[in-house]
Short mmCIF file of C-alpha atoms and ligand atoms in Angstrom, two decimals:
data_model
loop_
_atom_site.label_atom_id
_atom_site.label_comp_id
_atom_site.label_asym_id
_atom_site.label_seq_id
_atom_site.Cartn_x
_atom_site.Cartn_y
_atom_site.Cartn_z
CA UNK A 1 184.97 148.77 50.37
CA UNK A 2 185.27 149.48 46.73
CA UNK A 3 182.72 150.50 43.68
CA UNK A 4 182.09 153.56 45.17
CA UNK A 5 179.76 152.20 48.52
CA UNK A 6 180.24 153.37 51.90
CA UNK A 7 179.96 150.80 54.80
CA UNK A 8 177.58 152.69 57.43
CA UNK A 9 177.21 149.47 59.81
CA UNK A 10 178.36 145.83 59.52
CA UNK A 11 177.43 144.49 56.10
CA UNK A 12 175.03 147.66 55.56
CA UNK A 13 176.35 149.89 52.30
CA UNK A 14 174.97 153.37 50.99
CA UNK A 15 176.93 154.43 47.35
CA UNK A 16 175.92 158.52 46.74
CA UNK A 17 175.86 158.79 42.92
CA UNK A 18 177.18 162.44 41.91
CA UNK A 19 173.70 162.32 39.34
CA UNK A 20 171.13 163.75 41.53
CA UNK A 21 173.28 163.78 44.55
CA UNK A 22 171.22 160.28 44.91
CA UNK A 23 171.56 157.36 47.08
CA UNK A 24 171.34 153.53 47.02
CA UNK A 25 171.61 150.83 49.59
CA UNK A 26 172.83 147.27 49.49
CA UNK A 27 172.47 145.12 52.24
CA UNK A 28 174.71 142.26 52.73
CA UNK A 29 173.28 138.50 54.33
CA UNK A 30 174.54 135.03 54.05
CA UNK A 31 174.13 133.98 50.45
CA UNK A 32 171.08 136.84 49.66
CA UNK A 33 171.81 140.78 49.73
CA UNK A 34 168.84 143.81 49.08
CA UNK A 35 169.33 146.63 46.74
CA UNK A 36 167.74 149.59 47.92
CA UNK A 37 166.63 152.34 44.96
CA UNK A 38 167.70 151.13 41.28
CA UNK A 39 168.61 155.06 39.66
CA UNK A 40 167.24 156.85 36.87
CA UNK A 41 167.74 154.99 33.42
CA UNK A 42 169.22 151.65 32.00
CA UNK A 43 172.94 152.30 32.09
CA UNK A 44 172.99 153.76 35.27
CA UNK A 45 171.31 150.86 36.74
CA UNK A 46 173.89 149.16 35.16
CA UNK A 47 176.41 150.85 36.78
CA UNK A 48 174.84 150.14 39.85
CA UNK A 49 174.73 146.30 39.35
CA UNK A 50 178.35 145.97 38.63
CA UNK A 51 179.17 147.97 41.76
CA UNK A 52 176.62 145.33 43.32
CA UNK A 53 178.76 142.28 41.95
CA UNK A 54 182.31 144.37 43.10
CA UNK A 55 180.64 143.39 46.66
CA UNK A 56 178.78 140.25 46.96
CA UNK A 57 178.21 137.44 44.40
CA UNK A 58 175.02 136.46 45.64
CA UNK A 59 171.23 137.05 44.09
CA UNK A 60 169.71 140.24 45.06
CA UNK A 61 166.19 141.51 45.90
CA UNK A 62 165.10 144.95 45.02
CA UNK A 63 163.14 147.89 46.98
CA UNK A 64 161.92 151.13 45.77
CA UNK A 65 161.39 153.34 48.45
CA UNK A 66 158.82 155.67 46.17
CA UNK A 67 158.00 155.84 42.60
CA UNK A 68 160.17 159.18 41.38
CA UNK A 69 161.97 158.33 38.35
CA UNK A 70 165.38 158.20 40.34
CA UNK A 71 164.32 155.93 42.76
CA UNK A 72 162.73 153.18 40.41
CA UNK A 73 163.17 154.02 36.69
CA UNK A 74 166.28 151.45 36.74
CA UNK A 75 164.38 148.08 37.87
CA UNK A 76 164.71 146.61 34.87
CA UNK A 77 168.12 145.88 35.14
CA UNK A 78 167.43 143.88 38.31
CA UNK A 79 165.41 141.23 36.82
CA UNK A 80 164.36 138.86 37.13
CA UNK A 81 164.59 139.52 40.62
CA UNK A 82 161.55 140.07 42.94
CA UNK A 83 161.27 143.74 43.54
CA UNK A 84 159.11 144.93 46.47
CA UNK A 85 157.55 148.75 47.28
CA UNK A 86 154.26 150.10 48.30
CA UNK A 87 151.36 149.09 46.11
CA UNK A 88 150.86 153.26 46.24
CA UNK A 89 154.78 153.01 43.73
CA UNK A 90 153.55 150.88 41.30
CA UNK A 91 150.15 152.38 40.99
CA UNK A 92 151.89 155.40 40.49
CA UNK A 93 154.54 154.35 38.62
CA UNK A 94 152.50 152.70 36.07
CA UNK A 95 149.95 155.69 36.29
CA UNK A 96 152.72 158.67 35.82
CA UNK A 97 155.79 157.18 34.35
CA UNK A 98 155.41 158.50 30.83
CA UNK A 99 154.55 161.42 31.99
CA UNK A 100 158.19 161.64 34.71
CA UNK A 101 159.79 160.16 31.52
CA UNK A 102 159.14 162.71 29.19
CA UNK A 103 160.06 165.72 32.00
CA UNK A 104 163.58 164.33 32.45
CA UNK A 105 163.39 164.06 28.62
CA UNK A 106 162.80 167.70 27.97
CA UNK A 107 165.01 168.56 30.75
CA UNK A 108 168.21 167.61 28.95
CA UNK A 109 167.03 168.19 25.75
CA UNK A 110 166.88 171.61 27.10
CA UNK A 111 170.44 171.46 28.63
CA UNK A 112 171.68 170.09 25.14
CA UNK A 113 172.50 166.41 26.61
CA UNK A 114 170.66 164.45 23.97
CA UNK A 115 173.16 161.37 24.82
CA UNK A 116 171.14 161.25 28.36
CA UNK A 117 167.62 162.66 26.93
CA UNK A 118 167.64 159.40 24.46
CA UNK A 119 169.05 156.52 26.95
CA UNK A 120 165.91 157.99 29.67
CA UNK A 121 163.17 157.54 26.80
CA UNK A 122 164.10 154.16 25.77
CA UNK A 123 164.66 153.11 29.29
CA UNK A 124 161.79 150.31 30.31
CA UNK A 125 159.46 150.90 33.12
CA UNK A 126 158.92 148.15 35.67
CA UNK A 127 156.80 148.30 38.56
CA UNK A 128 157.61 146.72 41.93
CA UNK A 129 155.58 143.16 41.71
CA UNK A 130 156.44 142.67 45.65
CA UNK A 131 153.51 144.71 47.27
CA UNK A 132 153.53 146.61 50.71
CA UNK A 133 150.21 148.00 52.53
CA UNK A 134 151.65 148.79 55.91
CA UNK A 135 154.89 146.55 56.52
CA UNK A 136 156.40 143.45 55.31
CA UNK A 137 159.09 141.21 56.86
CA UNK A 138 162.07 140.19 54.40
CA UNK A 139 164.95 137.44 55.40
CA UNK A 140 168.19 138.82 53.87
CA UNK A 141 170.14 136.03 54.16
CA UNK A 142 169.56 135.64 58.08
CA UNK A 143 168.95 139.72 58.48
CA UNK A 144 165.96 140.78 58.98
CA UNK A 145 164.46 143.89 57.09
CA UNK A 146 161.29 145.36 57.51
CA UNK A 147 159.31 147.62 54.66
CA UNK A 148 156.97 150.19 56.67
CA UNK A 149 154.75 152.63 55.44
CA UNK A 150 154.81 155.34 57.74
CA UNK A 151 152.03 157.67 56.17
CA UNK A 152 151.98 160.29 53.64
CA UNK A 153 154.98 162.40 53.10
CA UNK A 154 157.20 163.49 50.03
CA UNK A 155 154.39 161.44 48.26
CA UNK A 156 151.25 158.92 49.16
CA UNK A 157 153.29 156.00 49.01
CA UNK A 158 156.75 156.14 50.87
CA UNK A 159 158.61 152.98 52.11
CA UNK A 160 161.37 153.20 54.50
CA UNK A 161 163.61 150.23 54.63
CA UNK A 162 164.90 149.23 57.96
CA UNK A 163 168.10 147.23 58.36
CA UNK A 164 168.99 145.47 61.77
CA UNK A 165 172.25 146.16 62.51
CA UNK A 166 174.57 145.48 65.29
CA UNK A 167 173.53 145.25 69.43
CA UNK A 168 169.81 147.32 68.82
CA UNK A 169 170.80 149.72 66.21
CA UNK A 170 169.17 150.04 63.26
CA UNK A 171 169.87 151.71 59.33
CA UNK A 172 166.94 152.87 58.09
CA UNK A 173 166.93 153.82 54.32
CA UNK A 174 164.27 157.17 54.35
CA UNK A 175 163.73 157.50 50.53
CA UNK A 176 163.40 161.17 49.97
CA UNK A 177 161.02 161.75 53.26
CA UNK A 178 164.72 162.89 54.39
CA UNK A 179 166.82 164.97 52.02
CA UNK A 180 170.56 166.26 53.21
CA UNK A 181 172.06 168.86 51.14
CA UNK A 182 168.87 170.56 49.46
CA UNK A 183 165.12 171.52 50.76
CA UNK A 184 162.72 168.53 50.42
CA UNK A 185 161.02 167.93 47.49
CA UNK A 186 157.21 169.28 47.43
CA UNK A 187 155.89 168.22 43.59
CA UNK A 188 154.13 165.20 44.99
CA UNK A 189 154.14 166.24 49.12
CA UNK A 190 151.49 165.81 51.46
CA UNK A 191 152.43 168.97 53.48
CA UNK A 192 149.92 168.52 56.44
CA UNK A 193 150.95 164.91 56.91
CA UNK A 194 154.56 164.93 56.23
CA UNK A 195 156.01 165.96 59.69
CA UNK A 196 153.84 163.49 61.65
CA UNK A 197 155.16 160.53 59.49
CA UNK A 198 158.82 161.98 60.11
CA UNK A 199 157.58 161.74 63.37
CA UNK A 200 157.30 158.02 63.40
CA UNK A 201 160.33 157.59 61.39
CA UNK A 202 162.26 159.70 64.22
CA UNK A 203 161.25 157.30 67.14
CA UNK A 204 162.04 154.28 64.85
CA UNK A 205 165.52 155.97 64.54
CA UNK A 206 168.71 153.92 66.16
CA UNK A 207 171.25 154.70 64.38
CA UNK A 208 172.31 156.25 60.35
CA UNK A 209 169.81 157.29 58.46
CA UNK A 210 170.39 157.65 55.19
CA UNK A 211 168.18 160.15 52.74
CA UNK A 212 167.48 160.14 49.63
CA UNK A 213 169.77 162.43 48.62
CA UNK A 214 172.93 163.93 50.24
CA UNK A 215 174.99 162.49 53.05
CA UNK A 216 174.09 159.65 55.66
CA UNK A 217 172.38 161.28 58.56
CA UNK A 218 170.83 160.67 61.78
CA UNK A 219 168.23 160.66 64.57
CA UNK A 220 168.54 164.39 65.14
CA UNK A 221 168.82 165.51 61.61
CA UNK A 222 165.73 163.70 60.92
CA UNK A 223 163.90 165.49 64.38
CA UNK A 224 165.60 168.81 63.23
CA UNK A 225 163.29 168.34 59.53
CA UNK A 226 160.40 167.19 60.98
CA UNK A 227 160.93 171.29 62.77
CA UNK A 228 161.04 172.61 59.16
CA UNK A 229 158.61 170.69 57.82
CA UNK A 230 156.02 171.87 61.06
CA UNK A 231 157.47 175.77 60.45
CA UNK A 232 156.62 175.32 56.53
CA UNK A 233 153.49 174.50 57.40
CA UNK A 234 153.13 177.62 60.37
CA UNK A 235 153.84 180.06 57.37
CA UNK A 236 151.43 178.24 54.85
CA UNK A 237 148.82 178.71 57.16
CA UNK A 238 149.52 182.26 57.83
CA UNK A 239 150.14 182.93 54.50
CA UNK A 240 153.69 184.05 54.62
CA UNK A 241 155.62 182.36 52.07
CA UNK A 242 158.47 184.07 52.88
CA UNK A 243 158.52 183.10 56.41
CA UNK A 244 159.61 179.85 55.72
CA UNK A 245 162.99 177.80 56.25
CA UNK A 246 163.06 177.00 52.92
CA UNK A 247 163.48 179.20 49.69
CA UNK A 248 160.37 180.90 48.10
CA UNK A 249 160.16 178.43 45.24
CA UNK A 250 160.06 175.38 47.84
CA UNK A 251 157.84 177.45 49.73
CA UNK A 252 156.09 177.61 46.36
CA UNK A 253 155.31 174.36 45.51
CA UNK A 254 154.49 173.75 49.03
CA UNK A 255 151.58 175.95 49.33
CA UNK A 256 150.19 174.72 46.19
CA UNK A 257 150.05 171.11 47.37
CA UNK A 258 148.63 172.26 50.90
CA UNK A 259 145.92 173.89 48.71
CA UNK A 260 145.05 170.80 46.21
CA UNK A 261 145.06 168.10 49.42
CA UNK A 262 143.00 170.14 51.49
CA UNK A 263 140.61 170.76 48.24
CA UNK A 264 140.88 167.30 47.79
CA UNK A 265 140.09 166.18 51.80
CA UNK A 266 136.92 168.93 51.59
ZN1 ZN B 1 161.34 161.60 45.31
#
């Protein structure tokens, strides 16, 4: 396997990007394939579509597993393709994008990279089209993938992308409701709901799972988060931030979302 991907099951490939520490699936069928996650800006999407065509000639359909900038700010390089996610990601998208945009803009204006501050602001924004309420059934080319939403998590709107693979195992692509190699990310979190939809993505669990960031995973990892994620919000509740598995500015950002959804559910 070449172009960077890693083959986690028969025809099933995950290529880690050293931006971001993210990842991106590609699913291989007869004559069709699925790109999971397009990256952050034009020419890394790019990127990403000639390490598609190292792999597989054939026309591609898109998912983005949530609308963070990383995840879905490179679609536009996949059209005209169909690209499916929740109809939560493209409300979202379309509602915050400019607002993500010019974060990531400031960021490396900041760290003096205006070569990457000026190819994220002209990059287009383009909405998944393909809309998801609770689950949708795609044929890959004779390989079935189904597009869940398993409730509210690292934001209102995750999709996790499940792959049939060989005998009754599975690959499920988690979006960032799993993260290897960092603490989860809270801007956008549903504290309160976020192990229970882990949960659910644990018993769906037969086989890798890959996160949104950091290495392919598994079953257990994901069981062993869902823990942190229910001992996050123990201390929350107690009000110990520093009681927490994660560090204090995770901890952070997790009390203040805890605060605005429970305003929000009053
Ligand atoms: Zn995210």
């Amino acid at each position: 396997m070449s172009a960077g991907w890693q083959e986690v099951a028969d025809g099933i490939l995950v290529r880690r990007h050293a931006e971001l520490d993210l990842n991106c699936g590609l699913v291989l069928g007869e004559g069709a394939c699925l790109v999971v996650d397009t990256r952050s800006r034009l020419d890394e999407a790019a990127d990403l579509v000639a390490a598609v065509r190292a792999v597989t000639p054939h026309p591609w359909t898109v998912v983005n597993t949530h609308a963070h900038y990383d995840h879905s700010f490179g679609n536009a390089a996949f059209r005209p393709a169909v690209i499916w996610g929740s109809r939560g990601c493209a409300a979202t998208l379309t509602a915050t994008a400019e607002e993500q945009r010019a974060a990531v803009v400031a960021e490396f204006r900041a760290a003096g990279d205006i070569h990457a501050a000026e190819l994220m602001r002209v990059t287009p924004v383009d909405p998944p089209d393909a809309l998801v309420d609770g689950t949708a059934v795609l044929d890959v080319g004779g390989r079935e993938v189904v597009l869940r939403f398993l409730g509210r998590g690292h934001t209102d709107h995750d999709l996790v992308v499940e792959v049939e693979a060989a005998g009754d195992a599975t690959v499920i692509f988690a979006g960032d409701l799993v993260e290897q190699g960092a603490p989860p990310a809270f801007e956008d979190a549903w504290p309160a709901e976020w192990p229970a939809t882990l949960g659910r993505l644990h018993a769906l669990a037969r086989g890798p799972v890959v996160p949104g960031h950091g290495a392919v995973v598994d079953a257990a990892f994901v069981g062993t988060q869902r823990e942190e994620l229910l001992a996050v919000l123990g201390a929350l509740r107690e009000g110990r931030l520093d009681a927490g598995p994660y560090p204090p500015a995770t901890m952070r950002t997790a009390a203040m979302r805890l605060r605005a959804s429970e305003l929000r559910s009053r």
